[in-house]
Amino acid sequence: RFAALRYAITAAAAAIGTTAFQPPPALLLPTLRHHEALVRFSSTHDSITTHNNHNDGQYQLEQKTWMFQDKYPIAYEVASAATTDSDEDVIKVPILLLNGFGVGSFHQHRLMRQLLIEQQNQQSEKRYVIYGIDYLGQGKSWPKDPQDGNSADEYQLGYSADMWLDQLASFVQEVVISPATDNDDSTTITASNSIINNKVHLVGNSVGGYLATILTHKHPQLISSLTLLNATPVWGLNLPGWDGKLPAPAVPKAIGRQMFNLIRNEDVIRQYLEAAYVRGEAFDGTFEDGFDGWGCIASNADNENGAATAGRGEPLGAKIRACTEGNGGHAAFASILWSAPASGISFYEALQQVPVDVLLLFGGDDPWCTEAVGKRMHVTLASRRDGAACRFVTLKNVGHCPNHEAPTAVAQVLMPWLDADDSEERRVVPLDSLSQIHEPWGDVVIREVSIEESESLGLVDRVVSSMVG
């Protein structure tokens, strides 16, 4: 059913030249990685273990594990400025970055560091603590002993939107924000006298934007603001005949295995990245990609002509490929293919009802979640009557993953939005004060889209975008 719709949209788009939506290739479906346990986990509900701590004296990144449902070890990371004695009384504000399919929180390292740099550049009075997380069945988050869907830990486990939403809601409440207070005050005083906001700013890319929107609708009391980076308004394929809970029946298992092997082919990954990104240098290893010193030309990247080439910087495609190794990937992928969208509400229904300020920040050259799709979201948000703010900013020369391809530009736009104290301020704070930003691989042009422009969306783009989501 979905495939027929997808091909119909493709044919219509090709025939009439619409820019509204082109369906993504197979790699938009998730790729996966076997979890390699580094420690023995306790069975306590709030168990958190720290594995590594990258600290250059100015910024630090901690790699940790949290137990979801007392059973599943979930990998997450925390980035922050190095603390000093003078930081005891500053306002600490959490941000949660949500990934797209096929990657782990490593895909957020550039944006994590750049947000901390921008916090310093704009002399923010707040201190942001930035979280990244791997969904269960992605990156480093796996059942303890995955056996192709047949282990005790995988029994009746369904990799679905509802399960990931449950994981994210629990993570926000148990790890990210401080314990709930008994009154309506949105802050609480910790033992160290730091003031920690009892809400979190959500920033979601691709399917992370889908999850962030539904999560905000279901748990608005937990969310300070919502930022969507080229959010996908749809979920998976929702194939019939199985509810997605492991172990998989024979036919879904065989189909899932074949498709999983196809999309994790190195050539397929490369082709996807070439379509998703405007500039290959942003993902091919020419530049460093880690939290420490991202954007620097790889140290051994000088060839005989003195030109920069892919050196010791690990290409993004290699990281994605590494996420597909292990004994749980095939079963998890089959489960996701058959899983249903979030129960109870569609993406656009949720978007129209979220009672928080929303920023749409889109790569303007995304071949799938196009500017026209963003305009439809903009119009949907503007129809709300709760007084919440909504803004729409595009980044020219940026594709589907602005958090990774344009971290400097995203941080430049995002920081004043996050720093604003209320909806009234977010409606007017300049978000495109610098119209052009230089990333290591090229320039990015920042432009805000007015609601009048979004409402004037052409008929063809309006019709085709309405067919998705």
Short mmCIF file of N, CA and C in Angstrom, two decimals, residues 242-353:
data_model
loop_
_atom_site.label_atom_id
_atom_site.label_comp_id
_atom_site.label_asym_id
_atom_site.label_seq_id
_atom_site.Cartn_x
_atom_site.Cartn_y
_atom_site.Cartn_z
N TRP A 242 1.78 -8.68 10.45
CA TRP A 242 2.58 -8.95 11.64
C TRP A 242 2.65 -7.68 12.45
N ASP A 243 2.65 -7.79 13.78
CA ASP A 243 2.67 -6.59 14.63
C ASP A 243 4.07 -6.09 14.93
N GLY A 244 5.10 -6.78 14.41
CA GLY A 244 6.47 -6.33 14.59
C GLY A 244 7.15 -6.80 15.84
N LYS A 245 6.46 -7.57 16.69
CA LYS A 245 7.06 -8.05 17.93
C LYS A 245 7.83 -9.34 17.66
N LEU A 246 9.06 -9.39 18.13
CA LEU A 246 9.95 -10.52 17.88
C LEU A 246 9.55 -11.73 18.72
N PRO A 247 9.87 -12.92 18.20
CA PRO A 247 10.59 -13.21 16.96
C PRO A 247 9.71 -13.06 15.72
N ALA A 248 10.34 -12.78 14.60
CA ALA A 248 9.61 -12.53 13.36
C ALA A 248 9.15 -13.84 12.71
N PRO A 249 7.95 -13.86 12.10
CA PRO A 249 7.55 -15.00 11.28
C PRO A 249 8.51 -15.17 10.10
N ALA A 250 8.42 -16.29 9.43
CA ALA A 250 9.40 -16.65 8.41
C ALA A 250 9.47 -15.62 7.27
N VAL A 251 8.30 -15.20 6.75
CA VAL A 251 8.32 -14.31 5.58
C VAL A 251 8.85 -12.92 5.93
N PRO A 252 8.35 -12.25 6.98
CA PRO A 252 8.94 -10.96 7.36
C PRO A 252 10.43 -11.06 7.69
N LYS A 253 10.81 -12.18 8.31
CA LYS A 253 12.22 -12.36 8.66
C LYS A 253 13.08 -12.41 7.41
N ALA A 254 12.62 -13.14 6.39
CA ALA A 254 13.40 -13.26 5.15
C ALA A 254 13.45 -11.93 4.40
N ILE A 255 12.32 -11.24 4.34
CA ILE A 255 12.29 -9.94 3.65
C ILE A 255 13.16 -8.93 4.37
N GLY A 256 13.04 -8.88 5.69
CA GLY A 256 13.85 -7.95 6.46
C GLY A 256 15.33 -8.20 6.29
N ARG A 257 15.73 -9.47 6.28
CA ARG A 257 17.15 -9.79 6.11
C ARG A 257 17.65 -9.34 4.75
N GLN A 258 16.87 -9.60 3.70
CA GLN A 258 17.31 -9.23 2.37
C GLN A 258 17.42 -7.71 2.21
N MET A 259 16.42 -6.98 2.71
CA MET A 259 16.43 -5.53 2.58
C MET A 259 17.52 -4.90 3.44
N PHE A 260 17.73 -5.45 4.63
CA PHE A 260 18.76 -4.94 5.51
C PHE A 260 20.14 -5.09 4.88
N ASN A 261 20.39 -6.25 4.28
CA ASN A 261 21.68 -6.46 3.62
C ASN A 261 21.86 -5.51 2.45
N LEU A 262 20.76 -5.18 1.78
CA LEU A 262 20.85 -4.26 0.64
C LEU A 262 21.21 -2.85 1.10
N ILE A 263 20.50 -2.33 2.09
CA ILE A 263 20.72 -0.92 2.43
C ILE A 263 22.02 -0.68 3.18
N ARG A 264 22.62 -1.72 3.75
CA ARG A 264 23.90 -1.51 4.42
C ARG A 264 25.09 -1.77 3.51
N ASN A 265 24.81 -2.02 2.23
CA ASN A 265 25.88 -2.12 1.24
C ASN A 265 26.61 -0.78 1.17
N GLU A 266 27.93 -0.82 1.12
CA GLU A 266 28.72 0.41 1.16
C GLU A 266 28.40 1.35 0.00
N ASP A 267 28.13 0.79 -1.17
CA ASP A 267 27.79 1.64 -2.31
C ASP A 267 26.43 2.31 -2.12
N VAL A 268 25.48 1.59 -1.53
CA VAL A 268 24.16 2.16 -1.27
C VAL A 268 24.26 3.28 -0.24
N ILE A 269 25.04 3.05 0.80
CA ILE A 269 25.24 4.10 1.81
C ILE A 269 25.86 5.34 1.17
N ARG A 270 26.86 5.15 0.35
CA ARG A 270 27.50 6.29 -0.32
C ARG A 270 26.51 7.03 -1.20
N GLN A 271 25.70 6.31 -1.97
CA GLN A 271 24.72 6.95 -2.84
C GLN A 271 23.69 7.74 -2.03
N TYR A 272 23.29 7.19 -0.91
CA TYR A 272 22.35 7.92 -0.05
C TYR A 272 22.97 9.22 0.45
N LEU A 273 24.20 9.15 0.95
CA LEU A 273 24.84 10.34 1.48
C LEU A 273 25.06 11.39 0.39
N GLU A 274 25.39 10.95 -0.79
CA GLU A 274 25.56 11.90 -1.90
C GLU A 274 24.27 12.61 -2.23
N ALA A 275 23.14 11.94 -2.02
CA ALA A 275 21.84 12.58 -2.24
C ALA A 275 21.44 13.46 -1.06
N ALA A 276 21.76 13.02 0.16
CA ALA A 276 21.32 13.73 1.36
C ALA A 276 22.13 14.99 1.63
N TYR A 277 23.38 15.02 1.21
CA TYR A 277 24.28 16.14 1.47
C TYR A 277 24.53 16.93 0.19
N VAL A 278 24.70 18.24 0.32
CA VAL A 278 25.04 19.08 -0.82
C VAL A 278 26.53 18.97 -1.13
N ARG A 279 27.35 18.91 -0.09
CA ARG A 279 28.81 18.89 -0.27
C ARG A 279 29.40 17.61 0.31
N GLY A 280 30.09 16.87 -0.55
CA GLY A 280 30.67 15.60 -0.14
C GLY A 280 31.72 15.74 0.94
N GLU A 281 32.42 16.88 0.96
CA GLU A 281 33.47 17.07 1.97
C GLU A 281 32.91 17.08 3.40
N ALA A 282 31.61 17.29 3.51
CA ALA A 282 31.01 17.30 4.84
C ALA A 282 30.89 15.91 5.45
N PHE A 283 31.02 14.86 4.63
CA PHE A 283 30.84 13.50 5.17
C PHE A 283 31.90 12.51 4.73
N ASP A 284 32.82 12.87 3.81
CA ASP A 284 33.71 11.86 3.23
C ASP A 284 35.02 11.65 3.98
N GLY A 285 35.20 12.29 5.13
CA GLY A 285 36.41 12.11 5.91
C GLY A 285 37.47 13.15 5.63
N THR A 286 37.22 14.08 4.72
CA THR A 286 38.18 15.16 4.47
C THR A 286 38.43 15.95 5.74
N PHE A 287 37.35 16.17 6.51
CA PHE A 287 37.44 16.94 7.74
C PHE A 287 37.14 16.05 8.94
N GLU A 288 37.75 16.40 10.06
CA GLU A 288 37.51 15.68 11.29
C GLU A 288 36.02 15.77 11.66
N ASP A 289 35.53 14.71 12.28
CA ASP A 289 34.09 14.61 12.54
C ASP A 289 33.76 14.46 14.02
N GLY A 290 34.76 14.29 14.87
CA GLY A 290 34.51 14.04 16.27
C GLY A 290 34.21 15.30 17.06
N PHE A 291 33.82 15.10 18.30
CA PHE A 291 33.51 16.23 19.18
C PHE A 291 34.73 17.12 19.38
N ASP A 292 35.90 16.50 19.50
CA ASP A 292 37.12 17.26 19.71
C ASP A 292 37.69 17.73 18.38
N GLY A 293 37.56 19.02 18.11
CA GLY A 293 38.20 19.59 16.93
C GLY A 293 37.54 19.27 15.61
N TRP A 294 36.21 19.16 15.58
CA TRP A 294 35.54 18.87 14.31
C TRP A 294 35.83 20.00 13.33
N GLY A 295 35.83 19.67 12.04
CA GLY A 295 35.99 20.67 11.00
C GLY A 295 37.42 20.91 10.58
N CYS A 296 38.39 20.40 11.35
CA CYS A 296 39.79 20.54 10.95
C CYS A 296 40.10 19.54 9.83
N ILE A 297 40.93 19.97 8.88
CA ILE A 297 41.34 19.05 7.82
C ILE A 297 42.13 17.91 8.46
N ALA A 298 41.83 16.70 8.05
CA ALA A 298 42.51 15.54 8.61
C ALA A 298 44.01 15.72 8.48
N SER A 299 44.74 15.37 9.54
CA SER A 299 46.15 15.75 9.64
C SER A 299 47.02 15.17 8.56
N ASN A 300 46.67 14.01 8.01
CA ASN A 300 47.47 13.43 6.95
C ASN A 300 46.76 13.55 5.61
N ALA A 301 46.02 14.65 5.43
CA ALA A 301 45.19 14.79 4.24
C ALA A 301 45.85 15.65 3.17
N ASP A 302 47.16 15.78 3.18
CA ASP A 302 47.85 16.57 2.16
C ASP A 302 48.50 15.63 1.16
N ASN A 303 48.07 15.70 -0.09
CA ASN A 303 48.68 14.86 -1.11
C ASN A 303 49.86 15.57 -1.72
N GLU A 304 50.43 15.02 -2.77
CA GLU A 304 51.63 15.58 -3.35
C GLU A 304 51.42 16.97 -3.94
N ASN A 305 50.18 17.34 -4.22
CA ASN A 305 49.89 18.67 -4.74
C ASN A 305 49.50 19.65 -3.64
N GLY A 306 49.52 19.17 -2.40
CA GLY A 306 49.17 20.03 -1.29
C GLY A 306 47.69 20.21 -1.08
N ALA A 307 46.86 19.44 -1.79
CA ALA A 307 45.41 19.58 -1.68
C ALA A 307 44.88 18.68 -0.56
N ALA A 308 43.77 19.11 0.02
CA ALA A 308 43.15 18.32 1.08
C ALA A 308 42.46 17.10 0.50
N THR A 309 42.70 15.95 1.10
CA THR A 309 42.02 14.72 0.71
C THR A 309 41.52 14.03 1.96
N ALA A 310 40.71 13.00 1.76
CA ALA A 310 40.22 12.25 2.92
C ALA A 310 41.39 11.58 3.62
N GLY A 311 41.66 11.97 4.86
CA GLY A 311 42.79 11.42 5.58
C GLY A 311 42.35 10.57 6.74
N ARG A 312 42.83 10.91 7.92
CA ARG A 312 42.50 10.05 9.06
C ARG A 312 41.10 10.31 9.58
N GLY A 313 40.43 11.36 9.10
CA GLY A 313 39.05 11.55 9.48
C GLY A 313 38.20 10.39 8.97
N GLU A 314 37.45 9.76 9.88
CA GLU A 314 36.64 8.60 9.49
C GLU A 314 35.42 9.05 8.71
N PRO A 315 35.20 8.55 7.51
CA PRO A 315 34.01 8.95 6.73
C PRO A 315 32.73 8.56 7.46
N LEU A 316 31.70 9.38 7.27
CA LEU A 316 30.41 9.09 7.89
C LEU A 316 29.86 7.74 7.42
N GLY A 317 30.08 7.41 6.16
CA GLY A 317 29.59 6.13 5.64
C GLY A 317 30.16 4.95 6.40
N ALA A 318 31.43 5.05 6.82
CA ALA A 318 32.04 3.96 7.58
C ALA A 318 31.39 3.83 8.95
N LYS A 319 31.02 4.96 9.55
CA LYS A 319 30.35 4.91 10.85
C LYS A 319 28.96 4.30 10.72
N ILE A 320 28.26 4.66 9.66
CA ILE A 320 26.93 4.08 9.43
C ILE A 320 27.04 2.58 9.19
N ARG A 321 28.01 2.18 8.38
CA ARG A 321 28.22 0.75 8.12
C ARG A 321 28.52 0.02 9.43
N ALA A 322 29.34 0.63 10.30
CA ALA A 322 29.67 -0.01 11.57
C ALA A 322 28.44 -0.20 12.44
N CYS A 323 27.43 0.66 12.25
CA CYS A 323 26.19 0.53 13.03
C CYS A 323 25.35 -0.68 12.62
N THR A 324 25.75 -1.37 11.58
CA THR A 324 24.93 -2.48 11.08
C THR A 324 25.50 -3.84 11.47
N GLU A 325 26.61 -3.87 12.19
CA GLU A 325 27.23 -5.13 12.56
C GLU A 325 26.61 -5.67 13.83
N GLY A 326 26.53 -6.97 13.96
CA GLY A 326 26.03 -7.57 15.19
C GLY A 326 24.91 -8.56 14.93
N ASN A 327 24.42 -9.15 16.00
CA ASN A 327 23.44 -10.23 15.90
C ASN A 327 21.99 -9.77 16.03
N GLY A 328 21.77 -8.49 16.20
CA GLY A 328 20.39 -8.03 16.39
C GLY A 328 19.84 -7.20 15.27
N GLY A 329 20.70 -6.79 14.32
CA GLY A 329 20.29 -5.83 13.31
C GLY A 329 19.22 -6.30 12.35
N HIS A 330 19.34 -7.52 11.83
CA HIS A 330 18.37 -8.01 10.85
C HIS A 330 16.97 -8.10 11.46
N ALA A 331 16.88 -8.64 12.66
CA ALA A 331 15.57 -8.79 13.31
C ALA A 331 14.97 -7.42 13.63
N ALA A 332 15.81 -6.52 14.12
CA ALA A 332 15.31 -5.19 14.46
C ALA A 332 14.81 -4.46 13.22
N PHE A 333 15.51 -4.61 12.11
CA PHE A 333 15.11 -3.94 10.89
C PHE A 333 13.77 -4.49 10.39
N ALA A 334 13.59 -5.80 10.44
CA ALA A 334 12.31 -6.39 10.04
C ALA A 334 11.19 -5.87 10.94
N SER A 335 11.45 -5.77 12.23
CA SER A 335 10.44 -5.27 13.16
C SER A 335 10.01 -3.86 12.81
N ILE A 336 10.98 -3.01 12.47
CA ILE A 336 10.65 -1.62 12.13
C ILE A 336 9.86 -1.54 10.84
N LEU A 337 10.20 -2.39 9.86
CA LEU A 337 9.46 -2.38 8.59
C LEU A 337 7.97 -2.63 8.82
N TRP A 338 7.64 -3.50 9.76
CA TRP A 338 6.25 -3.88 9.99
C TRP A 338 5.57 -3.05 11.09
N SER A 339 6.33 -2.22 11.78
CA SER A 339 5.74 -1.50 12.90
C SER A 339 4.86 -0.36 12.43
N ALA A 340 3.87 -0.03 13.27
CA ALA A 340 2.91 1.02 12.95
C ALA A 340 3.44 2.39 13.38
N PRO A 341 2.88 3.47 12.80
CA PRO A 341 3.20 4.81 13.30
C PRO A 341 2.77 4.97 14.75
N ALA A 342 3.12 6.10 15.32
CA ALA A 342 2.73 6.38 16.70
C ALA A 342 1.22 6.26 16.84
N SER A 343 0.77 5.61 17.90
CA SER A 343 -0.65 5.36 18.06
C SER A 343 -1.40 6.62 18.45
N GLY A 344 -2.60 6.74 17.93
CA GLY A 344 -3.51 7.78 18.41
C GLY A 344 -3.52 9.08 17.65
N ILE A 345 -2.44 9.39 16.91
CA ILE A 345 -2.40 10.72 16.29
C ILE A 345 -1.38 10.74 15.16
N SER A 346 -1.66 11.51 14.12
CA SER A 346 -0.72 11.67 13.01
C SER A 346 0.25 12.81 13.31
N PHE A 347 1.28 12.91 12.50
CA PHE A 347 2.28 13.96 12.70
C PHE A 347 1.65 15.35 12.63
N TYR A 348 0.85 15.62 11.59
CA TYR A 348 0.31 16.96 11.42
C TYR A 348 -0.76 17.27 12.46
N GLU A 349 -1.49 16.27 12.91
CA GLU A 349 -2.44 16.50 14.01
C GLU A 349 -1.70 16.89 15.27
N ALA A 350 -0.61 16.19 15.54
CA ALA A 350 0.18 16.52 16.73
C ALA A 350 0.80 17.90 16.60
N LEU A 351 1.33 18.21 15.40
CA LEU A 351 1.98 19.50 15.18
C LEU A 351 1.01 20.65 15.43
N GLN A 352 -0.22 20.49 15.00
CA GLN A 352 -1.22 21.55 15.15
C GLN A 352 -1.62 21.74 16.61
N GLN A 353 -1.35 20.75 17.45
CA GLN A 353 -1.80 20.82 18.84
C GLN A 353 -0.67 21.02 19.86
#
